[in-house]
Amino acid sequence: MLTYYCPRCWQIVDEKDKTCPHCGFSLEEFSNQEYHQKLLDALHHTIPERRLIAAQIIGNLKIQQAVPLLKEILANETEDYYFLRAILIALAKIDHAERMAIIENATHHPSSLVRSFAQQILQKIKNNEPIETWDKFSG
Ligand SMILES: [Zn+2]
């Protein structure tokens, strides 16, 4: 099940909403491509919660073009563990050629929490655990 967010105010909206019930933003005229770009931009949002939500949606939508940016964040961000964890889960969900190498790299991350979570994710991928059950890790 996917949760939909208004790309302007980031409140939860219904999939069928034509305009955002919170801020009135027209959801119909907003193309997927614009939405994906908004999500990528939101990975650098100053509010940690928004960065987290963006990472979760990127994973759920399996946005391939986000992978280089996710890789870059893993290489440079060291403080925000919950964000990094959401990034790792997103990477795990996106079927991309570099996916395993990036997650392997994260097992050498400066944060021991990130290292250990990257190990868990690798194990889950190798065991072929269904991706849907991983969401409980992001809570
Ligand atoms: Zn809105």
PDB file of C-alpha atoms and ligand atoms in Angstrom:
ATOM      1  CA  MET A   1       0.000   0.000   0.000  1.00  0.00           C
ATOM      2  CA  LEU A   2       1.349   3.397  -0.971  1.00  0.00           C
ATOM      3  CA  THR A   3       0.869   6.601   0.941  1.00  0.00           C
ATOM      4  CA  TYR A   4       0.477   9.690  -1.220  1.00  0.00           C
ATOM      5  CA  TYR A   5       1.810  13.082  -0.243  1.00  0.00           C
ATOM      6  CA  CYS A   6       1.140  16.538  -1.577  1.00  0.00           C
ATOM      7  CA  PRO A   7       4.437  17.661  -3.182  1.00  0.00           C
ATOM      8  CA  ARG A   8       3.883  21.218  -1.957  1.00  0.00           C
ATOM      9  CA  CYS A   9       2.793  20.918   1.696  1.00  0.00           C
ATOM     10  CA  TRP A  10       3.729  17.244   2.329  1.00  0.00           C
ATOM     11  CA  GLN A  11       0.444  16.387   4.014  1.00  0.00           C
ATOM     12  CA  ILE A  12      -1.052  12.980   3.266  1.00  0.00           C
ATOM     13  CA  VAL A  13      -3.538  13.035   0.392  1.00  0.00           C
ATOM     14  CA  ASP A  14      -5.807  10.413  -1.121  1.00  0.00           C
ATOM     15  CA  GLU A  15      -4.734   8.789  -4.376  1.00  0.00           C
ATOM     16  CA  LYS A  16      -7.953  10.038  -6.011  1.00  0.00           C
ATOM     17  CA  ASP A  17      -7.672  13.645  -4.814  1.00  0.00           C
ATOM     18  CA  LYS A  18      -7.494  16.082  -7.730  1.00  0.00           C
ATOM     19  CA  THR A  19      -6.408  18.908  -5.482  1.00  0.00           C
ATOM     20  CA  CYS A  20      -4.703  18.777  -2.110  1.00  0.00           C
ATOM     21  CA  PRO A  21      -7.385  19.140   0.610  1.00  0.00           C
ATOM     22  CA  HIS A  22      -4.822  20.875   2.851  1.00  0.00           C
ATOM     23  CA  CYS A  23      -3.314  23.558   0.614  1.00  0.00           C
ATOM     24  CA  GLY A  24      -5.335  23.448  -2.620  1.00  0.00           C
ATOM     25  CA  PHE A  25      -2.403  22.435  -4.805  1.00  0.00           C
ATOM     26  CA  SER A  26      -3.496  20.926  -8.118  1.00  0.00           C
ATOM     27  CA  LEU A  27      -2.336  17.325  -8.056  1.00  0.00           C
ATOM     28  CA  GLU A  28      -3.675  16.575 -11.548  1.00  0.00           C
ATOM     29  CA  GLU A  29      -1.395  18.849 -13.488  1.00  0.00           C
ATOM     30  CA  PHE A  30       1.640  17.659 -11.675  1.00  0.00           C
ATOM     31  CA  SER A  31       3.606  15.228 -13.848  1.00  0.00           C
ATOM     32  CA  ASN A  32       5.452  12.201 -12.486  1.00  0.00           C
ATOM     33  CA  GLN A  33       8.732  13.689 -13.606  1.00  0.00           C
ATOM     34  CA  GLU A  34       8.173  16.902 -11.669  1.00  0.00           C
ATOM     35  CA  TYR A  35       7.085  14.891  -8.666  1.00  0.00           C
ATOM     36  CA  HIS A  36      10.225  12.734  -8.815  1.00  0.00           C
ATOM     37  CA  GLN A  37      12.389  15.859  -9.023  1.00  0.00           C
ATOM     38  CA  LYS A  38      10.569  17.336  -6.004  1.00  0.00           C
ATOM     39  CA  LEU A  39      11.285  14.131  -4.091  1.00  0.00           C
ATOM     40  CA  LEU A  40      14.980  14.274  -4.980  1.00  0.00           C
ATOM     41  CA  ASP A  41      15.108  17.919  -3.864  1.00  0.00           C
ATOM     42  CA  ALA A  42      13.347  16.999  -0.615  1.00  0.00           C
ATOM     43  CA  LEU A  43      16.249  14.680   0.293  1.00  0.00           C
ATOM     44  CA  HIS A  44      18.068  17.913   1.159  1.00  0.00           C
ATOM     45  CA  HIS A  45      15.137  19.463   2.998  1.00  0.00           C
ATOM     46  CA  THR A  46      16.038  21.294   6.215  1.00  0.00           C
ATOM     47  CA  ILE A  47      13.283  19.528   8.154  1.00  0.00           C
ATOM     48  CA  PRO A  48      14.514  15.975   8.986  1.00  0.00           C
ATOM     49  CA  GLU A  49      10.988  14.507   8.867  1.00  0.00           C
ATOM     50  CA  ARG A  50      10.557  15.664   5.246  1.00  0.00           C
ATOM     51  CA  ARG A  51      13.873  14.122   4.204  1.00  0.00           C
ATOM     52  CA  LEU A  52      12.758  10.879   5.777  1.00  0.00           C
ATOM     53  CA  ILE A  53       9.384  10.888   4.016  1.00  0.00           C
ATOM     54  CA  ALA A  54      11.072  11.665   0.683  1.00  0.00           C
ATOM     55  CA  ALA A  55      13.434   8.692   1.117  1.00  0.00           C
ATOM     56  CA  GLN A  56      10.495   6.411   1.936  1.00  0.00           C
ATOM     57  CA  ILE A  57       8.465   7.508  -1.093  1.00  0.00           C
ATOM     58  CA  ILE A  58      11.490   7.199  -3.391  1.00  0.00           C
ATOM     59  CA  GLY A  59      11.863   3.588  -2.257  1.00  0.00           C
ATOM     60  CA  ASN A  60       8.175   2.821  -2.637  1.00  0.00           C
ATOM     61  CA  LEU A  61       8.097   4.299  -6.135  1.00  0.00           C
ATOM     62  CA  LYS A  62      11.437   2.600  -6.964  1.00  0.00           C
ATOM     63  CA  ILE A  63      12.807   5.756  -8.555  1.00  0.00           C
ATOM     64  CA  GLN A  64      15.936   4.631 -10.444  1.00  0.00           C
ATOM     65  CA  GLN A  65      17.298   8.137 -11.042  1.00  0.00           C
ATOM     66  CA  ALA A  66      17.484   8.675  -7.264  1.00  0.00           C
ATOM     67  CA  VAL A  67      20.186   6.026  -6.806  1.00  0.00           C
ATOM     68  CA  PRO A  68      23.273   8.260  -7.429  1.00  0.00           C
ATOM     69  CA  LEU A  69      21.922  10.795  -4.939  1.00  0.00           C
ATOM     70  CA  LEU A  70      21.146   8.111  -2.342  1.00  0.00           C
ATOM     71  CA  LYS A  71      24.700   6.839  -2.789  1.00  0.00           C
ATOM     72  CA  GLU A  72      26.105  10.328  -2.313  1.00  0.00           C
ATOM     73  CA  ILE A  73      24.078  10.906   0.871  1.00  0.00           C
ATOM     74  CA  LEU A  74      25.276   7.604   2.340  1.00  0.00           C
ATOM     75  CA  ALA A  75      28.847   8.663   1.612  1.00  0.00           C
ATOM     76  CA  ASN A  76      28.537  12.138   3.154  1.00  0.00           C
ATOM     77  CA  GLU A  77      25.828  12.106   5.819  1.00  0.00           C
ATOM     78  CA  THR A  78      26.929  10.775   9.207  1.00  0.00           C
ATOM     79  CA  GLU A  79      24.575  12.284  11.811  1.00  0.00           C
ATOM     80  CA  ASP A  80      21.000  11.482  10.904  1.00  0.00           C
ATOM     81  CA  TYR A  81      20.678   7.727  11.520  1.00  0.00           C
ATOM     82  CA  TYR A  82      16.932   7.486  10.847  1.00  0.00           C
ATOM     83  CA  PHE A  83      17.382   9.219   7.517  1.00  0.00           C
ATOM     84  CA  LEU A  84      20.284   6.935   6.564  1.00  0.00           C
ATOM     85  CA  ARG A  85      18.240   3.915   7.566  1.00  0.00           C
ATOM     86  CA  ALA A  86      15.382   5.094   5.319  1.00  0.00           C
ATOM     87  CA  ILE A  87      17.908   5.585   2.498  1.00  0.00           C
ATOM     88  CA  LEU A  88      19.167   2.014   2.889  1.00  0.00           C
ATOM     89  CA  ILE A  89      15.614   0.642   2.827  1.00  0.00           C
ATOM     90  CA  ALA A  90      14.858   2.731  -0.265  1.00  0.00           C
ATOM     91  CA  LEU A  91      17.976   1.385  -1.998  1.00  0.00           C
ATOM     92  CA  ALA A  92      16.984  -2.149  -1.117  1.00  0.00           C
ATOM     93  CA  LYS A  93      13.643  -1.622  -2.866  1.00  0.00           C
ATOM     94  CA  ILE A  94      15.029  -0.110  -6.063  1.00  0.00           C
ATOM     95  CA  ASP A  95      16.143  -2.719  -8.569  1.00  0.00           C
ATOM     96  CA  HIS A  96      19.366  -1.087  -9.731  1.00  0.00           C
ATOM     97  CA  ALA A  97      22.680  -2.554 -10.920  1.00  0.00           C
ATOM     98  CA  GLU A  98      24.670  -0.687  -8.262  1.00  0.00           C
ATOM     99  CA  ARG A  99      22.323  -1.491  -5.379  1.00  0.00           C
ATOM    100  CA  MET A 100      24.314  -4.264  -3.697  1.00  0.00           C
ATOM    101  CA  ALA A 101      27.645  -2.465  -4.075  1.00  0.00           C
ATOM    102  CA  ILE A 102      26.249   0.681  -2.455  1.00  0.00           C
ATOM    103  CA  ILE A 103      24.758  -1.230   0.473  1.00  0.00           C
ATOM    104  CA  GLU A 104      27.999  -3.214   0.868  1.00  0.00           C
ATOM    105  CA  ASN A 105      29.831   0.100   1.013  1.00  0.00           C
ATOM    106  CA  ALA A 106      27.540   1.242   3.823  1.00  0.00           C
ATOM    107  CA  THR A 107      28.775  -1.681   5.945  1.00  0.00           C
ATOM    108  CA  HIS A 108      31.941   0.461   6.295  1.00  0.00           C
ATOM    109  CA  HIS A 109      30.052   3.626   7.255  1.00  0.00           C
ATOM    110  CA  PRO A 110      31.512   5.759  10.106  1.00  0.00           C
ATOM    111  CA  SER A 111      28.344   5.175  12.149  1.00  0.00           C
ATOM    112  CA  SER A 112      28.206   1.733  13.763  1.00  0.00           C
ATOM    113  CA  LEU A 113      24.388   1.866  13.707  1.00  0.00           C
ATOM    114  CA  VAL A 114      24.431   2.379   9.951  1.00  0.00           C
ATOM    115  CA  ARG A 115      27.028  -0.386   9.499  1.00  0.00           C
ATOM    116  CA  SER A 116      24.929  -2.854  11.418  1.00  0.00           C
ATOM    117  CA  PHE A 117      21.708  -1.887   9.641  1.00  0.00           C
ATOM    118  CA  ALA A 118      23.431  -2.240   6.243  1.00  0.00           C
ATOM    119  CA  GLN A 119      24.475  -5.772   7.285  1.00  0.00           C
ATOM    120  CA  GLN A 120      20.879  -6.616   8.187  1.00  0.00           C
ATOM    121  CA  ILE A 121      19.619  -5.285   4.855  1.00  0.00           C
ATOM    122  CA  LEU A 122      22.200  -7.295   2.902  1.00  0.00           C
ATOM    123  CA  GLN A 123      21.186 -10.409   4.781  1.00  0.00           C
ATOM    124  CA  LYS A 124      17.529  -9.804   3.997  1.00  0.00           C
ATOM    125  CA  ILE A 125      18.246  -9.321   0.301  1.00  0.00           C
ATOM    126  CA  LYS A 126      20.344 -12.505   0.211  1.00  0.00           C
ATOM    127  CA  ASN A 127      17.568 -14.423   2.011  1.00  0.00           C
ATOM    128  CA  ASN A 128      15.042 -13.077  -0.498  1.00  0.00           C
ATOM    129  CA  GLU A 129      12.792 -11.737   2.242  1.00  0.00           C
ATOM    130  CA  PRO A 130       9.728  -9.998   0.800  1.00  0.00           C
ATOM    131  CA  ILE A 131      10.353  -6.272   0.598  1.00  0.00           C
ATOM    132  CA  GLU A 132       6.919  -5.375   2.001  1.00  0.00           C
ATOM    133  CA  THR A 133       7.810  -6.689   5.462  1.00  0.00           C
ATOM    134  CA  TRP A 134      10.812  -4.346   5.665  1.00  0.00           C
ATOM    135  CA  ASP A 135       8.649  -1.303   6.229  1.00  0.00           C
ATOM    136  CA  LYS A 136       8.434  -2.134   9.909  1.00  0.00           C
ATOM    137  CA  PHE A 137      12.108  -1.190  10.092  1.00  0.00           C
ATOM    138  CA  SER A 138      11.354   2.312   8.948  1.00  0.00           C
ATOM    139  CA  GLY A 139       8.858   3.018  11.729  1.00  0.00           C
TER     140      GLY A 139
HETATM  141 ZN    ZN B   1      -0.837  20.346  -0.108  1.00  0.00          ZN
END
